[in-house]
GROMACS .gro file of C-alpha atoms in nm:
model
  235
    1UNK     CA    1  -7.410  -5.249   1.366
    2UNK     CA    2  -7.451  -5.431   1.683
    3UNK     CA    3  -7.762  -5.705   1.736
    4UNK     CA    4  -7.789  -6.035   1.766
    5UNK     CA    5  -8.013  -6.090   1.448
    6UNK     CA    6  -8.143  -6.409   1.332
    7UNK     CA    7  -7.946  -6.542   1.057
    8UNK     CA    8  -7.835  -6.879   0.960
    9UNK     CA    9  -7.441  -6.940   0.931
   10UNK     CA   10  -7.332  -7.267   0.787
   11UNK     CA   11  -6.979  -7.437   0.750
   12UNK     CA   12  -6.971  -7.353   0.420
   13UNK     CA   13  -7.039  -6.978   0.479
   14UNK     CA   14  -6.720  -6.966   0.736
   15UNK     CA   15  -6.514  -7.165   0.527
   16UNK     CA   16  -6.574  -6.846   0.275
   17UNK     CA   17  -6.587  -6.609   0.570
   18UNK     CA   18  -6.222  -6.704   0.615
   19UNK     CA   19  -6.065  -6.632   0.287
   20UNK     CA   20  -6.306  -6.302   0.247
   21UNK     CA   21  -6.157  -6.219   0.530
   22UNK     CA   22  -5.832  -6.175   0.320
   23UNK     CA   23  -6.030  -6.051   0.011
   24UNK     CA   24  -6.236  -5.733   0.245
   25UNK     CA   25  -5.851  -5.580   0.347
   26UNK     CA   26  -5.907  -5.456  -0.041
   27UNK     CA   27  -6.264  -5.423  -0.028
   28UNK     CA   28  -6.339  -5.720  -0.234
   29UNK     CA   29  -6.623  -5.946  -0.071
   30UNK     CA   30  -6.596  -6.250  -0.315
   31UNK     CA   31  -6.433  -6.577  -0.230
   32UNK     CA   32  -6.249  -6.602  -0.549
   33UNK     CA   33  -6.117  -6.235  -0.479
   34UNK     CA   34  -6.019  -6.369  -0.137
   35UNK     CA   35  -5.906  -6.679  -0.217
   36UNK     CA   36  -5.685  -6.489  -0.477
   37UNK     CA   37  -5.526  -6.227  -0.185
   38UNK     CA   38  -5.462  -6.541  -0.012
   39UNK     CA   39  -5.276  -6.736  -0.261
   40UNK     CA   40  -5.072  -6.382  -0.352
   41UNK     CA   41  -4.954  -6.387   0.071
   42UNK     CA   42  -4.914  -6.784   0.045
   43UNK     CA   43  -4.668  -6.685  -0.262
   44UNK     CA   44  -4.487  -6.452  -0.048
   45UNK     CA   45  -4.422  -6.638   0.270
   46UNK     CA   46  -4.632  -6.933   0.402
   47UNK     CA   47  -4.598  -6.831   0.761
   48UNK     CA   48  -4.778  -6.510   0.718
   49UNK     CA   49  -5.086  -6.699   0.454
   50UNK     CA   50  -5.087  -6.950   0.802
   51UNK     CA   51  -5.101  -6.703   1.003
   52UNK     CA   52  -5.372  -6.479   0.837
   53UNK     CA   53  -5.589  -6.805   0.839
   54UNK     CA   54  -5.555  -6.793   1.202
   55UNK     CA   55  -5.646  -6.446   1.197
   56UNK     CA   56  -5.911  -6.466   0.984
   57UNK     CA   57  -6.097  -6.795   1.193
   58UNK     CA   58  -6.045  -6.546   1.520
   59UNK     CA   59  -6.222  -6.299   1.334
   60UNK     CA   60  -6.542  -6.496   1.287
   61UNK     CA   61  -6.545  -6.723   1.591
   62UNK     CA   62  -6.534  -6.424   1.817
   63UNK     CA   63  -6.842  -6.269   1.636
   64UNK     CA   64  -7.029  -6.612   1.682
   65UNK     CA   65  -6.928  -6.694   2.018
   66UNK     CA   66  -7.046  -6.309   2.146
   67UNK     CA   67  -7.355  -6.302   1.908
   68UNK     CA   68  -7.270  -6.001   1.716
   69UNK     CA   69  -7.440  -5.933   1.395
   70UNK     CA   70  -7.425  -6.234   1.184
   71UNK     CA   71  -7.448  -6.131   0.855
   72UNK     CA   72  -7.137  -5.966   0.890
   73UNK     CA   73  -6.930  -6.282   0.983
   74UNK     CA   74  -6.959  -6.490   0.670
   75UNK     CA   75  -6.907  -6.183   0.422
   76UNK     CA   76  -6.544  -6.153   0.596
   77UNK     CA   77  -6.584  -5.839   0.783
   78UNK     CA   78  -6.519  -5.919   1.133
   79UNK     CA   79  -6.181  -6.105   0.999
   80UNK     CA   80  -6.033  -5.890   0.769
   81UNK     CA   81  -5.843  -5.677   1.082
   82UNK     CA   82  -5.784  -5.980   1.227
   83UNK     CA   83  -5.575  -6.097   0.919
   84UNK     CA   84  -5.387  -5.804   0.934
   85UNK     CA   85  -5.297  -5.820   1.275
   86UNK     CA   86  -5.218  -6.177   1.253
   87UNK     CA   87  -4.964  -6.133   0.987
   88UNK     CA   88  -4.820  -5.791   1.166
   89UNK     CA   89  -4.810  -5.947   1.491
   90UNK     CA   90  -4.702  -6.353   1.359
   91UNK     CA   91  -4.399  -6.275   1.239
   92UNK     CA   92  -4.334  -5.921   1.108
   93UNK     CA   93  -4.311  -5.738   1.427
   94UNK     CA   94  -4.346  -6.014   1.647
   95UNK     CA   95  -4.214  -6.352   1.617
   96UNK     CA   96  -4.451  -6.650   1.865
   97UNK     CA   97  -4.152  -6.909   1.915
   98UNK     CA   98  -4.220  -6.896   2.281
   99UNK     CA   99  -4.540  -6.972   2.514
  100UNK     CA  100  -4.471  -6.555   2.639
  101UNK     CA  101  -4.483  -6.467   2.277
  102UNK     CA  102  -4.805  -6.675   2.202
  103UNK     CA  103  -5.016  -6.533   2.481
  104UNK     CA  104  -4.900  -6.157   2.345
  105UNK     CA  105  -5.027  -6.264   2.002
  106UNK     CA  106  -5.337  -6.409   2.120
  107UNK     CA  107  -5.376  -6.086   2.326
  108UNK     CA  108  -5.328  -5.826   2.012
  109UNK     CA  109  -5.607  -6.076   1.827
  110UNK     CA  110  -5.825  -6.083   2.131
  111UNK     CA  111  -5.746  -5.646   2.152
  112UNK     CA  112  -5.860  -5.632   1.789
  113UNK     CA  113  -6.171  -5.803   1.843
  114UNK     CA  114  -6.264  -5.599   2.126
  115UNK     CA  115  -6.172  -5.270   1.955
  116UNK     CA  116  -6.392  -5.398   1.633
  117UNK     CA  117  -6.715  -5.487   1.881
  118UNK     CA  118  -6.689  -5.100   2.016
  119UNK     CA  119  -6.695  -4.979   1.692
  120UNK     CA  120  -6.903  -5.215   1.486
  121UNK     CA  121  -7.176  -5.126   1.802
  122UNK     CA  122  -7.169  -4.749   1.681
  123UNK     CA  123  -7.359  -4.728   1.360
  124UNK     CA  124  -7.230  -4.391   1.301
  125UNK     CA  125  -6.845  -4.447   1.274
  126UNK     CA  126  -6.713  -4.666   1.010
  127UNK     CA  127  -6.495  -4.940   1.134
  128UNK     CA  128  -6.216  -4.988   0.876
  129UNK     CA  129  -5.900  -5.118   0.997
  130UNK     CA  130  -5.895  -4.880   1.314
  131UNK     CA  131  -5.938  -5.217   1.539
  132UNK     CA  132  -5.651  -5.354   1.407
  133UNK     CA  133  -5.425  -5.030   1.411
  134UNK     CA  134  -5.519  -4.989   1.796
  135UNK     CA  135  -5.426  -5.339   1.867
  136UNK     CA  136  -5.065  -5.347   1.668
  137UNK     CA  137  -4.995  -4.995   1.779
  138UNK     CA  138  -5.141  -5.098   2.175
  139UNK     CA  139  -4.874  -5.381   2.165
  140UNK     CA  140  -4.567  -5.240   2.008
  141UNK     CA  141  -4.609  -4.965   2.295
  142UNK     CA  142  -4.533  -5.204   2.544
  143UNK     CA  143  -4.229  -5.365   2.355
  144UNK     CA  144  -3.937  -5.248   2.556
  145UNK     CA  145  -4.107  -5.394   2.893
  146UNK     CA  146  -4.230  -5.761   2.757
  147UNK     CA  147  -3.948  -5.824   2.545
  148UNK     CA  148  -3.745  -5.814   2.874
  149UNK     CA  149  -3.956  -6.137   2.990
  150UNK     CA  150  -3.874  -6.324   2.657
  151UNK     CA  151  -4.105  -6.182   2.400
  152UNK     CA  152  -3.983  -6.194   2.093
  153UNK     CA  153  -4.003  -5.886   1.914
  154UNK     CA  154  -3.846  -5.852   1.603
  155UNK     CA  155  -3.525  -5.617   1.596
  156UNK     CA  156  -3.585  -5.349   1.399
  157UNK     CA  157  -3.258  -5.442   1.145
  158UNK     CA  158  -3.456  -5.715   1.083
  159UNK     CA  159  -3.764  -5.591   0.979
  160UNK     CA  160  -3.881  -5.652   0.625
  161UNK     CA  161  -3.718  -6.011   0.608
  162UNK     CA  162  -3.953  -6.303   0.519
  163UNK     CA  163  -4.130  -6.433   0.807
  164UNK     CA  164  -4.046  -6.786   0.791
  165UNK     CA  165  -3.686  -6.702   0.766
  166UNK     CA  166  -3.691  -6.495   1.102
  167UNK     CA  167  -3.852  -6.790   1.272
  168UNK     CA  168  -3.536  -7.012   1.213
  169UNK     CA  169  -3.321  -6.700   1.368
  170UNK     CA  170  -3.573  -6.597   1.646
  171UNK     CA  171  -3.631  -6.935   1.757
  172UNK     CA  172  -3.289  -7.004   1.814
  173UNK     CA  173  -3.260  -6.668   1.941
  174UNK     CA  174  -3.533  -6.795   2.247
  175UNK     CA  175  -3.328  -7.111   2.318
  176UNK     CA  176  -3.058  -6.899   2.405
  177UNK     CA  177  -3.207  -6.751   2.676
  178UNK     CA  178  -3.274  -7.045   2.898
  179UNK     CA  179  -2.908  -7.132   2.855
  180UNK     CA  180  -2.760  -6.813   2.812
  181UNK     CA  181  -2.366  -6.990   2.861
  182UNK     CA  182  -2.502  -7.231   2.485
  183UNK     CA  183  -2.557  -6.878   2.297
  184UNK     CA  184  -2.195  -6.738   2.447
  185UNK     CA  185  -1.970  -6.602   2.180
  186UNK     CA  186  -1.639  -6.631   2.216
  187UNK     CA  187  -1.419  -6.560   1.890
  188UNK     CA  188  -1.118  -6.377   1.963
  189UNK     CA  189  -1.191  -6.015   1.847
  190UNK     CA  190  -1.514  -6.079   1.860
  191UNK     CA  191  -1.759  -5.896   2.136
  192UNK     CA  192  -1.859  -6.162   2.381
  193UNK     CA  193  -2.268  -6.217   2.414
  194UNK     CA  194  -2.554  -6.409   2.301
  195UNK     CA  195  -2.768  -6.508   2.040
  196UNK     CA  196  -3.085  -6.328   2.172
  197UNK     CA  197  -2.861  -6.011   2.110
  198UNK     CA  198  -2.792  -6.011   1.795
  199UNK     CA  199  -2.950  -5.914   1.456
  200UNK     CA  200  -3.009  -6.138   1.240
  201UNK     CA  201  -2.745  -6.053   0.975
  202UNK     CA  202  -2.492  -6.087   1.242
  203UNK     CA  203  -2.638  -6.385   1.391
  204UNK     CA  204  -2.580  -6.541   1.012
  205UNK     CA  205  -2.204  -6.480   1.026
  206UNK     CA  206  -2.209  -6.624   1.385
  207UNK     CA  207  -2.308  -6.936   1.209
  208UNK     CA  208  -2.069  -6.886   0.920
  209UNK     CA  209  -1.771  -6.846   1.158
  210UNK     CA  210  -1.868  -7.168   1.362
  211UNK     CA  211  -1.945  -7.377   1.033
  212UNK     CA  212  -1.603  -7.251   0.970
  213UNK     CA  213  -1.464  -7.340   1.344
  214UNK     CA  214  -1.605  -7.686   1.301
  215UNK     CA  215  -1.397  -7.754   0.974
  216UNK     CA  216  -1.063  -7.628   1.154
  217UNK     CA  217  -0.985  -8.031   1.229
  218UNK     CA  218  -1.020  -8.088   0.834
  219UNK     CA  219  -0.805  -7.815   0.743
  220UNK     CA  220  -0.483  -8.009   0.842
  221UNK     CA  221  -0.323  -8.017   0.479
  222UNK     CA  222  -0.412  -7.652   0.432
  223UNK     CA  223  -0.129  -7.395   0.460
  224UNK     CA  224  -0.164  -7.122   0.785
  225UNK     CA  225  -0.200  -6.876   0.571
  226UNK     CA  226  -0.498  -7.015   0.393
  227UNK     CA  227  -0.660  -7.154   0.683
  228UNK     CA  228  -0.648  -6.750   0.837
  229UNK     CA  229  -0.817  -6.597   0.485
  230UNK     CA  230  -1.109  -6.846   0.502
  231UNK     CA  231  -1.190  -6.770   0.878
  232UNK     CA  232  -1.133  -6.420   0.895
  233UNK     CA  233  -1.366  -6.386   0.594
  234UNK     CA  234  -1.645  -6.495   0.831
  235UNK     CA  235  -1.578  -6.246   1.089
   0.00000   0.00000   0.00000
């Protein structure tokens, strides 16, 4: 529910408030149980376990800074959506290599935490992770006209690849597009464009083909023939 009750929230209850936050997305309240979810995403990819921290703080500093009930901050459930949006939205969907990128991630964790104060406020309707389905879904509908201003949305060919991985590609994606004429490709039967264009597994052999352009000087002693096989392999 809603009120501003007294209760008394200490550094050590937010420090657990932050990895329940992780446990509550599988309805387990504990720390350990939390601190276990956590170390499974930290397994996975780092990016996403940083991210879901992120999330998770959000989660709880929004509750204490608008003096929503209390005793739900340090058992993790005003974080738990935020985790999952944090992870959807920091580099699943959405990669933040860019300040345009940032603001629409802070945005879909700010969204969330509005959508879980309207609900948490009506003691009738269970919240669950409605707040954080309205936020993700709120700004994935407005891909096609932010992602012409630079946000980074992940193509959809390159969905499902680890998180950290698609930062590499995505932020050299975002440098392209400040100097568009840097991300040119140019390789003969190759489709001119840029980086920012591609996929991902296509920007890989664009960087497979130029490793292999920049050895062309050393190939000298190697025979035409040879020196064709290992380029066109690239392309």
């Amino acid at each position: 529910g809603g009120g501003g009750e007294e209760v008394n929230v200490n550094a050590g209850d937010l420090i657990g408030a932050t990895f329940r936050g992780f446990g509550q997305v599988f309805f387990a309240g504990s720390t350990l149980s939390g601190g276990l979810v956590f170390g499974a995403v930290f397994l996975y990819s780092r990016w996403s376990a940083g991210f879901g921290l992120l999330g998770s703080v959000a989660g709880w500093a929004w509750c204490l800074a608008c003096g929503f009930n209390l005793s739900g901050a340090p058992l993790g459930l005003w974080s738990y959506n935020c985790v999952l949006t944090s992870i959807a939205l920091g580099g699943i969907f959405l990669v933040p290599v860019n300040f345009k990128t940032l603001v629409i991630y802070f945005a879909s964790l700010a969204l969330t935490n509005f959508f879980q104060s309207m609900l948490m406020n009506q003691s009738f309707l269970p919240c669950g992770t409605i707040p954080f389905c309205l936020a993700t879904v709120t700004i994935m509908s407005i891909r096609d006209m932010t992602a012409k201003i630079g946000v980074m949305f992940v193509d959809k060919n390159d969905i499902g690849t680890e998180p950290s991985e698609l930062f590499k590609i995505y932020l050299a994606r975002s440098s392209t597009l400040n100097n568009p004429q840097d991300g040119s490709i140019h390789n003969g039967s190759t489709t001119g464009g840029t980086i920012s264009e591609m996929s991902m597994g296509k920007y890989q052999q664009y960087k497979k083909f130029l490793k292999e352009m920049q050895r062309r000087d050393s190939m000298d002693d190697i025979d035409e023939e040879s020196q064709h096989l290992i380029l066109s392999k690239e392309r």
